[in-house]
Coordinates of C-alpha atoms in Angstrom, one line a residue:
Chain A
X1 CA 38.6 88.2 -22.8
X2 CA 40.5 85.0 -22.8
X3 CA 39.3 84.4 -19.3
X4 CA 35.7 84.6 -20.4
X5 CA 36.4 82.2 -23.2
X6 CA 37.8 79.6 -21.0
X7 CA 34.9 80.1 -18.6
X8 CA 32.5 79.6 -21.4
X9 CA 34.4 76.4 -22.6
X10 CA 34.4 75.0 -19.0
X11 CA 30.7 75.7 -18.6
X12 CA 29.9 74.0 -21.8
X13 CA 32.0 71.0 -20.9
X14 CA 30.4 70.7 -17.5
X15 CA 26.9 71.1 -19.1
X16 CA 27.5 68.3 -21.5
X17 CA 28.9 66.1 -18.7
X18 CA 25.7 66.8 -16.7
X19 CA 23.7 66.0 -19.8
X20 CA 25.5 62.7 -20.2
X21 CA 25.1 61.8 -16.5
X22 CA 21.4 62.6 -16.8
X23 CA 20.9 60.6 -19.9
X24 CA 17.8 58.5 -20.0
X25 CA 19.4 56.1 -22.4
X26 CA 23.2 55.9 -22.0
X27 CA 23.5 56.7 -18.2
X28 CA 22.0 55.0 -15.3
X29 CA 18.9 54.2 -17.4
X30 CA 21.0 51.9 -19.6
X31 CA 20.4 48.9 -17.4
X32 CA 16.6 49.2 -17.1
X33 CA 16.5 49.7 -20.8
X34 CA 18.3 46.4 -21.6
X35 CA 15.6 43.7 -21.9
X36 CA 17.3 40.7 -20.3
X37 CA 18.7 42.6 -17.3
X38 CA 15.5 42.2 -15.3
X39 CA 12.9 43.3 -17.9
X40 CA 11.4 40.0 -18.8
X41 CA 7.9 41.4 -18.7
X42 CA 8.8 44.0 -21.5
X43 CA 6.7 44.2 -24.6
X44 CA 9.7 43.2 -26.7
X45 CA 9.3 46.3 -28.8
X46 CA 12.8 46.3 -30.0
X47 CA 12.4 43.0 -31.8
X48 CA 9.0 44.1 -33.1
X49 CA 10.3 47.4 -34.4
X50 CA 13.3 45.7 -36.1
X51 CA 10.9 43.2 -37.8
X52 CA 8.5 45.9 -38.9
X53 CA 11.1 48.4 -40.1
X54 CA 13.1 45.6 -41.9
X55 CA 10.2 44.0 -43.7
X56 CA 7.1 46.1 -43.9
X57 CA 7.4 49.9 -43.4
X58 CA 9.3 50.7 -46.6
X59 CA 7.1 48.3 -48.7
X60 CA 3.9 49.8 -47.4
X61 CA 5.0 53.3 -48.1
X62 CA 6.1 52.3 -51.6
X63 CA 2.7 50.7 -52.2
X64 CA 0.9 53.9 -51.1
X65 CA 3.2 56.0 -53.2
X66 CA 2.5 54.0 -56.3
X67 CA -1.1 52.6 -55.9
X68 CA -2.9 55.7 -54.6
X69 CA -1.8 57.9 -57.6
X70 CA -2.5 54.9 -59.9
X71 CA -6.1 54.5 -58.7
X72 CA -6.6 58.3 -59.3
X73 CA -5.0 58.1 -62.7
X74 CA -7.5 55.4 -63.7
X75 CA -10.3 57.4 -62.1
X76 CA -9.3 60.5 -64.0
X77 CA -9.2 58.6 -67.3
X78 CA -12.3 56.4 -66.8
X79 CA -14.8 58.6 -64.9
X80 CA -13.1 62.0 -65.3
X81 CA -13.1 65.1 -63.2
X82 CA -16.2 67.0 -62.1
X83 CA -16.4 70.3 -63.8
X84 CA -18.6 73.1 -62.5
X85 CA -19.2 76.5 -63.9
X86 CA -16.8 79.2 -62.6
X87 CA -18.9 81.9 -64.3
X88 CA -22.0 81.7 -62.0
X89 CA -22.6 83.0 -58.5
X90 CA -20.2 82.1 -55.6
X91 CA -20.7 81.1 -52.1
X92 CA -18.4 82.5 -49.4
X93 CA -17.1 79.4 -47.5
X94 CA -13.9 80.3 -45.8
X95 CA -12.9 83.5 -44.1
X96 CA -9.5 85.0 -43.9
X97 CA -8.6 83.2 -40.7
X98 CA -9.6 79.8 -42.1
X99 CA -7.5 80.4 -45.2
X100 CA -4.3 81.5 -43.5
X101 CA -4.5 78.6 -41.1
X102 CA -5.1 76.1 -43.9
X103 CA -2.3 77.7 -46.0
X104 CA 0.4 77.4 -43.2
X105 CA -0.7 73.7 -42.7
X106 CA -0.6 73.2 -46.5
X107 CA 2.9 74.6 -46.9
X108 CA 4.1 72.4 -44.0
X109 CA 2.6 69.3 -45.5
X110 CA 4.0 70.0 -48.9
X111 CA 7.5 69.9 -47.3
X112 CA 6.9 67.3 -44.6
X113 CA 5.4 64.5 -46.8
X114 CA 8.0 64.4 -49.6
X115 CA 10.9 64.8 -47.2
X116 CA 9.4 61.9 -45.2
X117 CA 9.5 59.8 -48.3
X118 CA 13.1 60.7 -48.8
X119 CA 13.9 59.5 -45.3
X120 CA 12.0 56.3 -45.8
X121 CA 13.8 55.6 -49.1
X122 CA 17.1 57.1 -47.8
X123 CA 19.1 54.1 -49.2
X124 CA 17.7 54.9 -52.7
X125 CA 19.1 58.5 -52.4
X126 CA 22.4 57.1 -50.9
X127 CA 22.1 58.8 -47.6
X128 CA 24.5 61.6 -46.7
X129 CA 24.0 65.4 -47.1
X130 CA 20.7 65.3 -49.1
X131 CA 18.8 62.9 -46.9
X132 CA 20.2 64.7 -43.8
X133 CA 18.9 67.9 -45.2
X134 CA 15.5 66.4 -45.8
X135 CA 15.5 65.0 -42.3
X136 CA 16.1 68.5 -40.9
X137 CA 13.5 70.1 -43.1
X138 CA 11.1 67.4 -42.0
X139 CA 11.6 68.6 -38.5
X140 CA 11.7 72.3 -39.1
X141 CA 8.5 72.4 -41.1
X142 CA 6.7 70.7 -38.3
X143 CA 6.9 73.9 -36.3
X144 CA 4.5 76.0 -38.5
X145 CA 2.1 72.9 -38.5
X146 CA 2.3 72.6 -34.8
X147 CA 1.4 76.3 -34.5
X148 CA -1.8 76.0 -36.6
X149 CA -3.0 72.5 -35.8
X150 CA -5.0 73.5 -32.8
X151 CA -6.6 76.7 -34.3
X152 CA -7.5 74.4 -37.3
X153 CA -9.0 71.8 -35.0
X154 CA -11.1 74.4 -33.2
X155 CA -12.3 76.5 -36.2
X156 CA -13.8 73.5 -38.0
X157 CA -14.7 71.1 -35.2
X158 CA -18.4 72.1 -35.1
X159 CA -18.9 71.1 -38.7
X160 CA -17.0 67.8 -38.4
X161 CA -19.2 65.6 -36.3
X162 CA -20.8 62.5 -37.9
X163 CA -24.2 63.1 -39.6
X164 CA -26.6 60.9 -41.4
X165 CA -25.5 62.5 -44.6
X166 CA -22.1 61.0 -44.1
X167 CA -23.4 57.4 -44.1
X168 CA -25.3 58.1 -47.3
X169 CA -22.2 59.9 -48.7
X170 CA -20.1 56.8 -48.0
X171 CA -22.6 54.4 -49.6
X172 CA -22.3 56.2 -52.9
X173 CA -18.5 57.1 -52.3
X174 CA -19.4 60.8 -52.7
X175 CA -20.8 60.4 -56.2
X176 CA -17.3 60.1 -57.5
X177 CA -18.0 56.8 -59.2
X178 CA -20.5 58.3 -61.6
X179 CA -20.3 61.0 -64.3
X180 CA -23.8 62.3 -63.5
X181 CA -24.2 65.5 -61.5
X182 CA -26.7 64.4 -58.9
X183 CA -26.9 66.3 -55.6
X184 CA -24.7 64.5 -53.1
X185 CA -25.7 64.4 -49.5
X186 CA -23.2 66.4 -47.5
X187 CA -23.2 69.5 -45.2
X188 CA -20.4 72.0 -45.4
X189 CA -17.9 69.2 -45.3
X190 CA -18.5 65.8 -46.7
X191 CA -17.6 62.5 -45.1
X192 CA -14.3 62.3 -46.9
X193 CA -13.3 65.8 -45.8
X194 CA -14.4 64.9 -42.2
X195 CA -12.2 61.8 -42.2
X196 CA -9.2 63.8 -43.4
X197 CA -9.9 66.6 -40.8
X198 CA -9.9 64.1 -37.9
X199 CA -6.8 62.4 -39.2
X200 CA -4.9 65.6 -40.0
X201 CA -5.6 67.2 -36.6
X202 CA -5.6 64.3 -34.1
X203 CA -3.3 62.1 -36.2
X204 CA -1.2 65.3 -36.9
X205 CA -0.8 66.0 -33.2
X206 CA 0.2 62.3 -32.7
X207 CA 2.8 62.7 -35.5
X208 CA 4.1 65.8 -33.9
X209 CA 4.4 64.2 -30.5
X210 CA 6.0 60.9 -31.7
X211 CA 8.3 62.9 -34.0
X212 CA 9.4 65.3 -31.3
X213 CA 10.2 62.3 -29.1
X214 CA 12.4 60.8 -31.7
X215 CA 14.0 64.2 -32.4
X216 CA 14.8 65.0 -28.8
X217 CA 15.5 61.3 -28.0
X218 CA 17.3 61.8 -24.6
X219 CA 14.7 63.8 -22.6
X220 CA 13.1 63.1 -19.3
X221 CA 9.4 63.3 -18.7
X222 CA 8.8 61.0 -15.8
X223 CA 5.1 61.3 -16.0
X224 CA 5.3 59.8 -19.5
X225 CA 7.2 56.8 -18.2
X226 CA 4.9 56.4 -15.3
X227 CA 1.6 56.6 -17.3
X228 CA 2.8 54.2 -20.0
X229 CA 4.9 52.0 -17.8
X230 CA 7.5 52.0 -20.5
X231 CA 11.2 52.7 -20.2
X232 CA 12.7 55.5 -22.3
X233 CA 14.0 53.3 -25.1
X234 CA 10.5 51.6 -25.4
X235 CA 8.8 54.9 -25.6
X236 CA 11.1 55.8 -28.5
X237 CA 10.3 52.4 -30.1
X238 CA 6.5 53.0 -29.7
X239 CA 7.0 56.5 -31.2
X240 CA 8.9 55.1 -34.3
X241 CA 6.1 52.4 -34.8
X242 CA 3.3 54.9 -34.4
X243 CA 4.9 57.5 -36.5
X244 CA 5.2 55.1 -39.4
X245 CA 1.7 53.5 -39.0
X246 CA -0.2 56.8 -38.7
X247 CA 2.1 58.1 -41.4
X248 CA 0.6 55.5 -43.9
X249 CA -2.9 57.0 -43.3
X250 CA -1.8 60.6 -43.3
X251 CA 0.2 60.2 -46.5
X252 CA -2.6 58.3 -48.3
X253 CA -5.3 60.8 -47.3
X254 CA -3.0 63.7 -48.2
X255 CA -2.8 62.3 -51.7
X256 CA -6.6 62.0 -51.8
X257 CA -6.9 65.6 -50.6
X258 CA -4.6 66.9 -53.3
X259 CA -6.2 64.8 -56.0
X260 CA -9.7 66.1 -55.1
X261 CA -8.7 69.8 -54.9
X262 CA -6.5 70.0 -57.9
X263 CA -7.7 67.3 -60.4
X264 CA -11.0 65.6 -59.5
X265 CA -13.0 68.8 -58.9
X266 CA -11.7 71.3 -61.4
X267 CA -10.7 74.5 -59.8
X268 CA -11.8 73.5 -56.3
X269 CA -8.5 74.7 -54.9
X270 CA -9.6 78.3 -55.5
X271 CA -12.1 78.1 -52.6
X272 CA -9.2 77.9 -50.0
X273 CA -7.3 80.6 -51.8
X274 CA -10.1 83.1 -52.3
X275 CA -12.6 81.9 -49.8
X276 CA -15.4 81.5 -52.5
X277 CA -16.9 78.2 -53.8
X278 CA -18.8 78.0 -57.0
X279 CA -22.6 77.9 -56.4
X280 CA -23.1 75.0 -58.7
X281 CA -20.4 73.0 -56.9
X282 CA -22.0 73.7 -53.5
X283 CA -25.5 72.7 -54.9
X284 CA -24.2 69.3 -56.2
X285 CA -21.4 68.3 -53.8
X286 CA -22.7 69.9 -50.6
X287 CA -26.5 69.7 -51.2
X288 CA -27.5 69.7 -47.5
X289 CA -25.5 72.8 -46.8
X290 CA -26.9 74.5 -49.9
X291 CA -30.4 73.8 -48.8
X292 CA -29.6 75.3 -45.4
X293 CA -28.0 78.4 -47.0
X294 CA -31.1 78.8 -49.2
X295 CA -33.4 78.7 -46.2
X296 CA -31.3 81.3 -44.5
X297 CA -31.5 83.3 -47.8
X298 CA -27.8 83.4 -48.2
X299 CA -27.7 82.2 -51.8
Chain B
X1 CA 38.1 30.6 -46.8
X2 CA 35.8 30.8 -43.8
X3 CA 36.6 33.8 -41.7
X4 CA 36.3 33.7 -37.9
X5 CA 33.6 35.8 -36.3
X6 CA 35.1 38.5 -34.0
X7 CA 33.2 38.7 -30.7
X8 CA 33.5 40.5 -27.4
X9 CA 32.9 38.7 -24.1
X10 CA 33.0 40.0 -20.6
X11 CA 33.5 37.4 -17.9
X12 CA 31.2 38.7 -15.1
X13 CA 33.1 36.7 -12.4
X14 CA 36.2 38.7 -13.2
X15 CA 34.9 42.2 -13.9
X16 CA 35.7 44.4 -10.9
X17 CA 33.9 47.5 -12.2
X18 CA 37.1 49.5 -12.5
X19 CA 35.9 51.3 -15.6
X20 CA 39.4 50.9 -17.2
X21 CA 37.9 49.7 -20.5
X22 CA 35.6 52.6 -21.1
X23 CA 38.3 55.2 -20.1
X24 CA 40.9 53.5 -22.3
X25 CA 38.4 53.5 -25.2
X26 CA 37.5 57.2 -24.7
X27 CA 41.2 58.1 -24.5
X28 CA 42.4 56.0 -27.4
X29 CA 39.7 57.3 -29.8
X30 CA 39.7 60.8 -28.4
X31 CA 35.9 60.6 -28.0
X32 CA 34.0 63.8 -27.4
X33 CA 32.6 64.5 -23.9
X34 CA 29.3 62.7 -23.4
X35 CA 30.1 59.8 -25.8
X36 CA 31.1 56.5 -24.2
X37 CA 31.3 53.7 -26.6
X38 CA 31.8 51.2 -23.8
X39 CA 30.2 51.3 -20.4
X40 CA 30.5 49.2 -17.3
X41 CA 27.2 48.4 -15.6
X42 CA 26.3 46.7 -12.4
X43 CA 23.2 44.5 -12.4
X44 CA 21.2 43.5 -9.4
X45 CA 23.1 46.0 -7.3
X46 CA 22.9 45.2 -3.6
X47 CA 21.2 41.8 -4.0
X48 CA 23.6 39.2 -2.3
X49 CA 24.7 36.5 -4.7
X50 CA 23.1 38.1 -7.7
X51 CA 25.1 41.2 -8.1
X52 CA 27.6 41.3 -10.9
X53 CA 29.3 43.9 -13.2
X54 CA 29.8 43.7 -16.9
X55 CA 31.2 45.9 -19.7
X56 CA 28.8 46.6 -22.5
X57 CA 29.4 48.2 -25.9
X58 CA 28.4 47.2 -29.4
X59 CA 28.2 43.4 -29.4
X60 CA 28.9 43.1 -33.2
X61 CA 25.8 40.8 -33.5
X62 CA 25.4 38.2 -36.2
X63 CA 22.6 39.6 -38.4
X64 CA 22.9 42.8 -36.6
X65 CA 19.4 44.5 -36.1
X66 CA 20.9 48.0 -36.6
X67 CA 21.9 47.0 -40.1
X68 CA 18.4 45.7 -40.8
X69 CA 16.5 48.9 -39.9
X70 CA 18.9 51.6 -41.2
X71 CA 16.9 53.7 -43.8
X72 CA 20.1 54.9 -45.5
X73 CA 21.8 51.5 -45.3
X74 CA 25.0 52.9 -43.8
X75 CA 25.9 49.7 -42.0
X76 CA 28.2 47.0 -43.3
X77 CA 29.4 43.8 -41.7
X78 CA 33.0 42.9 -42.4
X79 CA 33.8 39.3 -43.3
X80 CA 35.3 38.8 -39.8
X81 CA 31.9 39.8 -38.3
X82 CA 32.8 43.4 -37.2
X83 CA 29.8 45.6 -37.6
X84 CA 30.8 49.1 -38.9
X85 CA 29.0 52.1 -40.3
X86 CA 29.6 55.0 -42.7
X87 CA 29.3 58.4 -40.8
X88 CA 29.1 60.3 -44.1
X89 CA 26.0 58.4 -45.0
X90 CA 24.3 58.3 -41.6
X91 CA 21.5 60.9 -41.1
X92 CA 21.2 60.6 -37.3
X93 CA 17.7 59.3 -37.3
X94 CA 18.1 57.0 -34.4
X95 CA 16.5 53.9 -35.7
X96 CA 19.5 51.7 -35.0
X97 CA 19.3 52.7 -31.4
X98 CA 15.6 51.6 -31.2
X99 CA 16.6 48.3 -32.8
X100 CA 19.7 47.7 -30.5
X101 CA 19.0 45.8 -27.3
X102 CA 22.2 47.0 -25.7
X103 CA 21.8 50.8 -26.2
X104 CA 25.1 50.9 -28.1
X105 CA 24.5 53.6 -30.8
X106 CA 24.9 57.1 -29.5
X107 CA 24.2 60.5 -31.0
X108 CA 26.4 63.6 -30.4
X109 CA 24.3 66.8 -30.5
X110 CA 26.4 68.7 -33.0
X111 CA 23.9 70.3 -35.4
X112 CA 21.9 73.5 -35.0
X113 CA 18.7 73.3 -32.9
X114 CA 20.2 70.3 -31.1
X115 CA 19.8 68.0 -34.2
X116 CA 21.3 64.6 -33.7
X117 CA 24.7 64.2 -35.4
X118 CA 25.9 61.0 -37.1
X119 CA 25.7 58.0 -34.9
X120 CA 28.8 56.9 -33.0
X121 CA 29.5 53.3 -31.7
X122 CA 32.2 50.9 -30.9
X123 CA 34.1 49.9 -34.0
X124 CA 36.0 47.1 -32.2
X125 CA 38.9 49.4 -33.0
X126 CA 38.5 48.6 -36.7
X127 CA 38.0 52.1 -37.9
X128 CA 35.5 52.8 -40.7
X129 CA 35.1 52.8 -44.4
X130 CA 37.7 55.5 -45.1
X131 CA 41.3 54.8 -46.1
X132 CA 42.8 52.6 -43.4
X133 CA 44.9 54.6 -40.8
X134 CA 44.2 57.9 -42.7
X135 CA 43.8 61.1 -40.7
X136 CA 40.1 61.3 -41.8
X137 CA 39.4 57.7 -40.5
X138 CA 41.0 58.5 -37.3
X139 CA 39.1 61.7 -36.8
X140 CA 35.7 60.1 -37.5
X141 CA 36.0 56.6 -36.2
X142 CA 39.1 56.6 -33.9
X143 CA 42.1 54.2 -34.1
X144 CA 42.2 51.3 -36.4
X145 CA 44.1 48.9 -34.2
X146 CA 42.8 45.8 -36.0
X147 CA 44.6 46.9 -39.2
X148 CA 47.8 47.2 -37.2
X149 CA 47.4 43.7 -35.8
X150 CA 46.6 44.9 -32.3
X151 CA 44.0 43.8 -29.8
X152 CA 41.1 46.4 -29.3
X153 CA 42.2 48.8 -26.6
X154 CA 39.5 47.9 -24.0
X155 CA 40.4 44.3 -23.9
X156 CA 44.1 45.0 -24.0
X157 CA 43.8 47.3 -21.0
X158 CA 41.5 45.1 -18.9
X159 CA 43.5 44.4 -15.7
X160 CA 41.6 41.2 -14.7
X161 CA 41.3 40.0 -18.3
X162 CA 37.5 39.8 -17.8
X163 CA 37.0 41.5 -21.2
X164 CA 37.9 39.1 -24.0
X165 CA 37.9 39.8 -27.7
X166 CA 38.8 37.5 -30.6
X167 CA 37.2 35.0 -32.9
X168 CA 34.2 33.4 -31.3
X169 CA 35.6 29.9 -31.1
X170 CA 38.8 30.9 -29.2
X171 CA 36.8 33.1 -26.8
X172 CA 34.3 30.3 -26.0
X173 CA 37.2 27.9 -25.4
X174 CA 38.8 30.3 -22.9
X175 CA 35.5 31.0 -21.2
X176 CA 34.7 27.2 -21.1
X177 CA 38.0 26.5 -19.4
X178 CA 37.3 29.3 -16.9
X179 CA 33.8 28.1 -16.2
X180 CA 34.8 24.4 -15.7
X181 CA 37.6 25.6 -13.3
X182 CA 35.1 27.5 -11.1
X183 CA 31.9 25.6 -11.9
X184 CA 29.6 28.6 -12.5
X185 CA 28.2 30.1 -15.7
X186 CA 27.1 33.4 -17.2
X187 CA 24.2 35.6 -16.5
X188 CA 24.1 38.2 -19.3
X189 CA 23.0 37.9 -22.8
X190 CA 25.3 38.1 -25.8
X191 CA 24.0 38.9 -29.3
X192 CA 20.6 40.4 -30.0
X193 CA 18.7 37.2 -30.6
X194 CA 19.4 36.2 -27.0
X195 CA 18.9 39.6 -25.7
X196 CA 15.4 39.8 -27.1
X197 CA 14.9 36.2 -26.0
X198 CA 13.6 35.2 -29.3

């Protein structure tokens, strides 16, 4: 028994030595990673990352956290929510598969976004166990999102391409600046939903990839170094910068998505829980889709 | 009173790549396998006249970039310029490593699922924020030789006295005397502003 234990310990030690010798950061790669040791042509990403993280990232996240909800608060008070009858007929919009995929992504985002803010404002929370826990949750809840992001992309992609309606929708900001219930030009998804879709899927994949690179840190994918022409440490710096910058957009539109589904359109969240949208809501907010459904005799 | 700024300096003309400094460091601080706070590297290997070896660790930069980017603010710079950090605050995010031009911060994989543990780096043998020379300080940060009035172990062990440590002025005086005696200067950068060639 003891023999096996020693064997296990020796193997573990050797494995970690091999790991250290293979390191892309602290082993042989340490020289090419150091700028002034023959890397004069480098992009100087270390200095850029230091400047951005020190002066801008935190402030921009704080601005998003305060200003986006503030704009919505004013919108809610001044223009108010759109209220549609929940007594009338309903339109079946999302099947079971759509709903499950969306729910898994939703739960992931509900954990990932706030824990991300805790990491960004880690000094406010004093670091330590709580922030470390949030950092780990931030990573763990990426797994369910990573599983559903491709099905989500595929199941909705045919409805998400640019359409003339989207231009018209953008010109009137989706009708959200007026209290009148005029039909708004939009198919099954309006221009706002389309923007969020592309950001959440393509941007989401980018967030997963950059986040995973920072999580695993010391990995070796030579192809990645060859294609980008970056050393390992510069790849990590690019990841950190992209993760923050794409994060601004994801977080801002995530807030928009929540405001729309819960506050701005009363009861809109039920459509992704039950699959049914109110007929009046579809008639006004997705008028082109409604017309199409009518031609097909589905409403 | 104006404190002196403590700095390391490795004289490339004297470094013989014996690795004594990094082994002395690992032994003195009982570092786990896979962590080396100090590393000897050889630059321009095989190019005649250009090859030199030097010993790198945390350079204890003035306005250290790691301290600027840390999201939990776990770094602190002592009055004598030694850059230290609080491992109880550190969340192991890796930002300090991205900011550091020398690759000094390291992350042991101690959590579940291979999560990065608290960052580890050279403390210039000055321990950490815990009670000086306590068991806990020694366990987390290694020896606190500075508190005992001793020279950091790497420089103390350096056989050729290539690795120097002390207040910046004394170090530069010694180095200047050496350079004027041999009429040849340095190749490698010291401090992050020069490393990033700002």
